[in-house]
mmCIF file of C-alpha atoms in Angstrom:
data_model
loop_
_atom_site.group_PDB
_atom_site.id
_atom_site.type_symbol
_atom_site.label_atom_id
_atom_site.label_comp_id
_atom_site.label_asym_id
_atom_site.label_seq_id
_atom_site.Cartn_x
_atom_site.Cartn_y
_atom_site.Cartn_z
ATOM 1 C CA MET A 1 -20.573 -3.734 -4.701
ATOM 2 C CA ALA A 2 -18.522 -5.062 -7.618
ATOM 3 C CA THR A 3 -16.898 -8.442 -7.137
ATOM 4 C CA LYS A 4 -13.243 -8.891 -6.247
ATOM 5 C CA SER A 5 -12.575 -10.472 -9.630
ATOM 6 C CA ALA A 6 -14.170 -7.497 -11.398
ATOM 7 C CA LEU A 7 -11.937 -5.147 -9.415
ATOM 8 C CA GLU A 8 -8.878 -7.207 -10.342
ATOM 9 C CA THR A 9 -9.831 -6.937 -14.017
ATOM 10 C CA GLN A 10 -10.149 -3.161 -13.734
ATOM 11 C CA LEU A 11 -6.710 -2.933 -12.104
ATOM 12 C CA ALA A 12 -5.024 -5.205 -14.655
ATOM 13 C CA VAL A 13 -4.477 -2.171 -16.933
ATOM 14 C CA VAL A 14 -2.254 -0.421 -14.360
ATOM 15 C CA ALA A 15 1.251 0.003 -15.789
ATOM 16 C CA GLY A 16 4.314 -0.797 -13.683
ATOM 17 C CA PHE A 17 7.437 1.209 -12.933
ATOM 18 C CA GLU A 18 9.279 2.517 -15.992
ATOM 19 C CA ASP A 19 12.634 2.563 -14.209
ATOM 20 C CA PRO A 20 12.260 0.878 -10.805
ATOM 21 C CA ARG A 21 14.640 1.913 -8.025
ATOM 22 C CA ALA A 22 16.171 -0.836 -5.915
ATOM 23 C CA ASP A 23 16.870 1.558 -3.034
ATOM 24 C CA LEU A 24 13.140 2.218 -2.733
ATOM 25 C CA GLU A 25 12.273 -1.463 -3.245
ATOM 26 C CA GLN A 26 9.942 -0.503 -6.060
ATOM 27 C CA TYR A 27 8.131 -3.725 -6.801
ATOM 28 C CA PRO A 28 4.656 -3.485 -8.331
ATOM 29 C CA THR A 29 1.703 -4.575 -6.225
ATOM 30 C CA PRO A 30 0.009 -7.324 -8.276
ATOM 31 C CA PRO A 31 -3.590 -6.487 -9.258
ATOM 32 C CA GLU A 32 -4.900 -9.654 -7.619
ATOM 33 C CA LEU A 33 -3.357 -8.696 -4.273
ATOM 34 C CA ALA A 34 -4.513 -5.071 -4.530
ATOM 35 C CA ALA A 35 -8.034 -6.196 -5.406
ATOM 36 C CA HIS A 36 -8.081 -8.571 -2.444
ATOM 37 C CA VAL A 37 -6.868 -5.936 0.032
ATOM 38 C CA VAL A 38 -9.293 -3.290 -1.228
ATOM 39 C CA HIS A 39 -12.196 -5.747 -1.327
ATOM 40 C CA VAL A 40 -11.599 -6.853 2.267
ATOM 41 C CA ALA A 41 -11.300 -3.216 3.357
ATOM 42 C CA ASP A 42 -14.562 -2.402 1.586
ATOM 43 C CA LEU A 43 -16.358 -5.328 3.215
ATOM 44 C CA ASN A 44 -15.223 -3.999 6.592
ATOM 45 C CA GLY A 45 -16.623 -0.539 5.862
ATOM 46 C CA ASP A 46 -13.154 0.994 5.581
ATOM 47 C CA ILE A 47 -13.401 2.501 2.068
ATOM 48 C CA GLU A 48 -16.790 4.008 1.260
ATOM 49 C CA ASP A 49 -17.204 7.686 2.202
ATOM 50 C CA ARG A 50 -13.796 7.766 3.893
ATOM 51 C CA LEU A 51 -10.470 9.377 3.088
ATOM 52 C CA VAL A 52 -8.084 6.690 1.823
ATOM 53 C CA VAL A 53 -4.335 7.358 1.931
ATOM 54 C CA ASP A 54 -1.906 5.140 0.014
ATOM 55 C CA LEU A 55 1.547 5.546 1.570
ATOM 56 C CA GLY A 56 4.318 4.799 -0.913
ATOM 57 C CA THR A 57 1.726 4.638 -3.660
ATOM 58 C CA GLY A 58 4.251 3.966 -6.449
ATOM 59 C CA THR A 59 2.290 3.583 -9.663
ATOM 60 C CA GLY A 60 -0.988 3.977 -7.771
ATOM 61 C CA MET A 61 -2.297 0.413 -7.652
ATOM 62 C CA LEU A 62 -3.849 0.488 -4.153
ATOM 63 C CA ALA A 63 -4.991 4.102 -4.467
ATOM 64 C CA LEU A 64 -6.761 3.357 -7.742
ATOM 65 C CA GLY A 65 -8.340 0.200 -6.371
ATOM 66 C CA ALA A 66 -9.742 2.187 -3.462
ATOM 67 C CA ALA A 67 -10.930 4.948 -5.788
ATOM 68 C CA LEU A 68 -13.175 2.420 -7.522
ATOM 69 C CA ARG A 69 -15.016 1.637 -4.276
ATOM 70 C CA GLY A 70 -16.623 4.959 -3.365
ATOM 71 C CA PRO A 71 -14.299 6.771 -0.937
ATOM 72 C CA SER A 72 -14.798 10.475 -0.258
ATOM 73 C CA ARG A 73 -11.356 11.060 -1.736
ATOM 74 C CA VAL A 74 -7.963 9.395 -2.155
ATOM 75 C CA VAL A 75 -4.429 10.630 -1.531
ATOM 76 C CA GLY A 76 -1.380 8.806 -2.895
ATOM 77 C CA VAL A 77 1.990 9.757 -1.393
ATOM 78 C CA ASP A 78 5.346 8.886 -2.911
ATOM 79 C CA VAL A 79 8.872 10.291 -2.944
ATOM 80 C CA ASP A 80 9.460 9.366 -6.602
ATOM 81 C CA ARG A 81 8.200 11.942 -9.095
ATOM 82 C CA THR A 82 8.492 9.510 -12.024
ATOM 83 C CA ALA A 83 6.295 6.968 -10.261
ATOM 84 C CA LEU A 84 3.640 9.606 -9.626
ATOM 85 C CA THR A 85 3.698 10.534 -13.306
ATOM 86 C CA THR A 86 2.941 6.895 -14.072
ATOM 87 C CA ALA A 87 0.226 6.875 -11.392
ATOM 88 C CA THR A 88 -1.407 9.871 -13.057
ATOM 89 C CA ALA A 89 -1.414 8.053 -16.396
ATOM 90 C CA ASN A 90 -2.754 4.927 -14.698
ATOM 91 C CA ARG A 91 -5.700 6.887 -13.360
ATOM 92 C CA ARG A 92 -6.666 7.675 -16.934
ATOM 93 C CA ARG A 93 -6.297 4.001 -17.849
ATOM 94 C CA VAL A 94 -8.520 2.864 -14.980
ATOM 95 C CA GLY A 95 -11.018 5.639 -15.617
ATOM 96 C CA THR A 96 -12.062 6.440 -12.046
ATOM 97 C CA LYS A 97 -13.702 9.823 -11.446
ATOM 98 C CA THR A 98 -13.022 9.845 -7.697
ATOM 99 C CA SER A 99 -10.927 12.768 -6.467
ATOM 100 C CA ILE A 100 -7.287 11.671 -6.190
ATOM 101 C CA ASP A 101 -4.412 13.861 -5.047
ATOM 102 C CA TRP A 102 -0.889 12.652 -5.831
ATOM 103 C CA VAL A 103 1.521 14.082 -3.253
ATOM 104 C CA LEU A 104 5.279 14.178 -3.886
ATOM 105 C CA ALA A 105 6.728 13.565 -0.413
ATOM 106 C CA ASP A 106 8.433 11.040 1.815
ATOM 107 C CA ALA A 107 5.583 8.733 2.820
ATOM 108 C CA THR A 108 7.109 8.293 6.265
ATOM 109 C CA ARG A 109 6.790 12.059 6.768
ATOM 110 C CA ALA A 110 3.562 12.554 4.884
ATOM 111 C CA PRO A 111 2.478 16.221 5.087
ATOM 112 C CA LEU A 112 -1.079 15.292 5.983
ATOM 113 C CA CYS A 113 -3.239 15.969 9.024
ATOM 114 C CA PRO A 114 -6.670 14.542 8.201
ATOM 115 C CA ALA A 115 -9.637 15.538 10.326
ATOM 116 C CA GLU A 116 -11.964 12.960 8.777
ATOM 117 C CA PRO A 117 -12.230 9.162 9.132
ATOM 118 C CA THR A 118 -9.111 7.853 7.402
ATOM 119 C CA THR A 119 -7.962 4.488 6.097
ATOM 120 C CA VAL A 120 -4.347 3.861 5.133
ATOM 121 C CA LEU A 121 -3.553 1.234 2.492
ATOM 122 C CA MET A 122 0.096 0.449 1.860
ATOM 123 C CA ASN A 123 2.582 -2.038 0.510
ATOM 124 C CA PRO A 124 5.709 -0.632 2.191
ATOM 125 C CA PRO A 125 9.306 -1.712 1.556
ATOM 126 C CA PHE A 126 10.110 -4.962 3.332
ATOM 127 C CA GLY A 127 13.589 -3.738 4.241
ATOM 128 C CA ALA A 128 15.328 -6.320 2.086
ATOM 129 C CA GLN A 129 18.084 -3.974 0.909
ATOM 130 C CA ARG A 130 21.182 -3.397 3.029
ATOM 131 C CA GLY A 131 20.798 -0.231 5.055
ATOM 132 C CA ASN A 132 17.028 -0.343 4.653
ATOM 133 C CA GLU A 133 16.242 -2.882 7.362
ATOM 134 C CA HIS A 134 12.902 -2.455 9.131
ATOM 135 C CA ALA A 135 11.805 0.098 6.540
ATOM 136 C CA ASP A 136 8.183 -0.838 7.144
ATOM 137 C CA ARG A 137 8.394 0.412 10.742
ATOM 138 C CA ALA A 138 8.423 4.069 9.671
ATOM 139 C CA PHE A 139 5.423 3.466 7.411
ATOM 140 C CA LEU A 140 3.515 1.918 10.312
ATOM 141 C CA GLU A 141 4.385 4.896 12.500
ATOM 142 C CA THR A 142 2.895 7.195 9.880
ATOM 143 C CA ALA A 143 -0.223 5.050 9.576
ATOM 144 C CA ALA A 144 -0.665 5.197 13.351
ATOM 145 C CA ARG A 145 -0.500 8.995 13.186
ATOM 146 C CA LEU A 146 -2.830 9.492 10.229
ATOM 147 C CA ALA A 147 -5.438 6.778 10.352
ATOM 148 C CA ASP A 148 -7.946 5.035 12.537
ATOM 149 C CA VAL A 149 -7.502 1.867 10.475
ATOM 150 C CA SER A 150 -4.785 0.595 8.150
ATOM 151 C CA TYR A 151 -4.106 -2.328 5.837
ATOM 152 C CA SER A 152 -0.469 -3.139 5.126
ATOM 153 C CA VAL A 153 1.499 -5.822 3.308
ATOM 154 C CA HIS A 154 4.568 -7.259 5.044
ATOM 155 C CA ASN A 155 7.133 -9.992 4.629
ATOM 156 C CA GLY A 156 6.121 -13.466 5.763
ATOM 157 C CA GLY A 157 6.816 -14.151 9.419
ATOM 158 C CA SER A 158 6.044 -10.594 10.557
ATOM 159 C CA GLN A 159 3.160 -11.369 12.893
ATOM 160 C CA GLU A 160 5.030 -11.031 16.190
ATOM 161 C CA PHE A 161 6.574 -7.724 15.141
ATOM 162 C CA ILE A 162 3.316 -6.277 13.773
ATOM 163 C CA GLU A 163 1.274 -7.211 16.833
ATOM 164 C CA ALA A 164 3.902 -5.837 19.218
ATOM 165 C CA PHE A 165 4.288 -2.630 17.222
ATOM 166 C CA ALA A 166 0.535 -2.070 17.107
ATOM 167 C CA ALA A 167 0.196 -2.634 20.843
ATOM 168 C CA ASP A 168 3.005 -0.162 21.549
ATOM 169 C CA HIS A 169 1.342 2.522 19.404
ATOM 170 C CA GLY A 170 -2.229 2.307 20.634
ATOM 171 C CA GLY A 171 -3.390 -0.136 17.992
ATOM 172 C CA ALA A 172 -4.625 -3.696 17.658
ATOM 173 C CA VAL A 173 -4.455 -6.227 14.844
ATOM 174 C CA THR A 174 -7.999 -7.288 13.974
ATOM 175 C CA HIS A 175 -7.455 -9.280 10.765
ATOM 176 C CA ALA A 176 -4.500 -11.044 9.178
ATOM 177 C CA PHE A 177 -4.181 -13.174 6.078
ATOM 178 C CA ARG A 178 -1.429 -14.665 3.985
ATOM 179 C CA ALA A 179 -0.655 -13.575 0.459
ATOM 180 C CA THR A 180 1.836 -14.305 -2.294
ATOM 181 C CA LEU A 181 3.745 -11.647 -4.196
ATOM 182 C CA SER A 182 4.658 -12.927 -7.653
ATOM 183 C CA LEU A 183 7.465 -10.649 -8.811
ATOM 184 C CA ASP A 184 9.120 -10.551 -12.214
ATOM 185 C CA ARG A 185 12.860 -9.960 -12.525
ATOM 186 C CA GLN A 186 13.516 -6.217 -12.277
ATOM 187 C CA PHE A 187 17.066 -5.699 -11.050
ATOM 188 C CA GLU A 188 20.461 -7.068 -12.058
ATOM 189 C CA PHE A 189 20.967 -8.814 -8.715
ATOM 190 C CA HIS A 190 17.896 -10.997 -9.296
ATOM 191 C CA ASP A 191 18.853 -14.546 -10.248
ATOM 192 C CA ALA A 192 15.495 -15.838 -11.463
ATOM 193 C CA ASP A 193 13.096 -14.460 -14.058
ATOM 194 C CA SER A 194 10.332 -14.504 -11.453
ATOM 195 C CA GLU A 195 9.950 -15.253 -7.762
ATOM 196 C CA ASP A 196 7.065 -15.902 -5.407
ATOM 197 C CA ILE A 197 7.458 -14.204 -2.034
ATOM 198 C CA ASP A 198 5.417 -15.136 1.018
ATOM 199 C CA ALA A 199 3.678 -12.084 2.412
ATOM 200 C CA GLU A 200 1.126 -11.210 5.065
ATOM 201 C CA VAL A 201 -1.555 -8.528 5.177
ATOM 202 C CA TYR A 202 -2.661 -6.948 8.452
ATOM 203 C CA ARG A 203 -5.648 -4.810 9.366
ATOM 204 C CA ILE A 204 -4.854 -2.613 12.366
ATOM 205 C CA GLU A 205 -7.210 -0.339 14.258
ATOM 206 C CA TRP A 206 -5.438 2.697 15.700
ATOM 207 C CA SER A 207 -6.877 4.535 18.666
ATOM 208 C CA GLY A 208 -4.959 7.765 18.107
ATOM 209 C CA GLY A 209 -5.444 8.304 14.369
ATOM 210 C CA ASP A 210 -7.878 11.189 14.735
ATOM 211 C CA GLU A 211 -6.041 12.993 17.513
#
């Protein structure tokens, strides 16, 4: 298994959004965070020889990270066609030969019904935009339907919500760790050139993912 730092180096070539949309909260997943999430998932046996689904894949960072760790195949789902075009180009930059399908669809209504062991990786919207509150809830609902295990990035202070949601949907949080999202200025309403956001990553085992 390649080291986490080697994976981060491989993902450093992934290009960001050409024209990010604020309504979709299109912030790039930093390569160091993606490498950490994928590495932890791999150590837990949640990548190799499994289907990996990246919900809200954006430019493909998590999907491509997983593709470098020996899954059976990878599916990246996103509603933004332009982002998927960038993800396709990023695959060429990263150079992975793993089968990847880019699916143009609402990730919260992903047209998938996997019959094989499935891991969901996702960095869903935090719901920071007005009218988009609790946006991550719909992503979690989809993960509960598709997968038997998921890894998701959430806003800091989400533990009570995540644990309660998992319990209500036949799941259980098995791992949690803190992370920092270092985001460059992307939208006009941003005041600073960059900002560090406290985040949390959760591994959830779902009992109904294969049903």
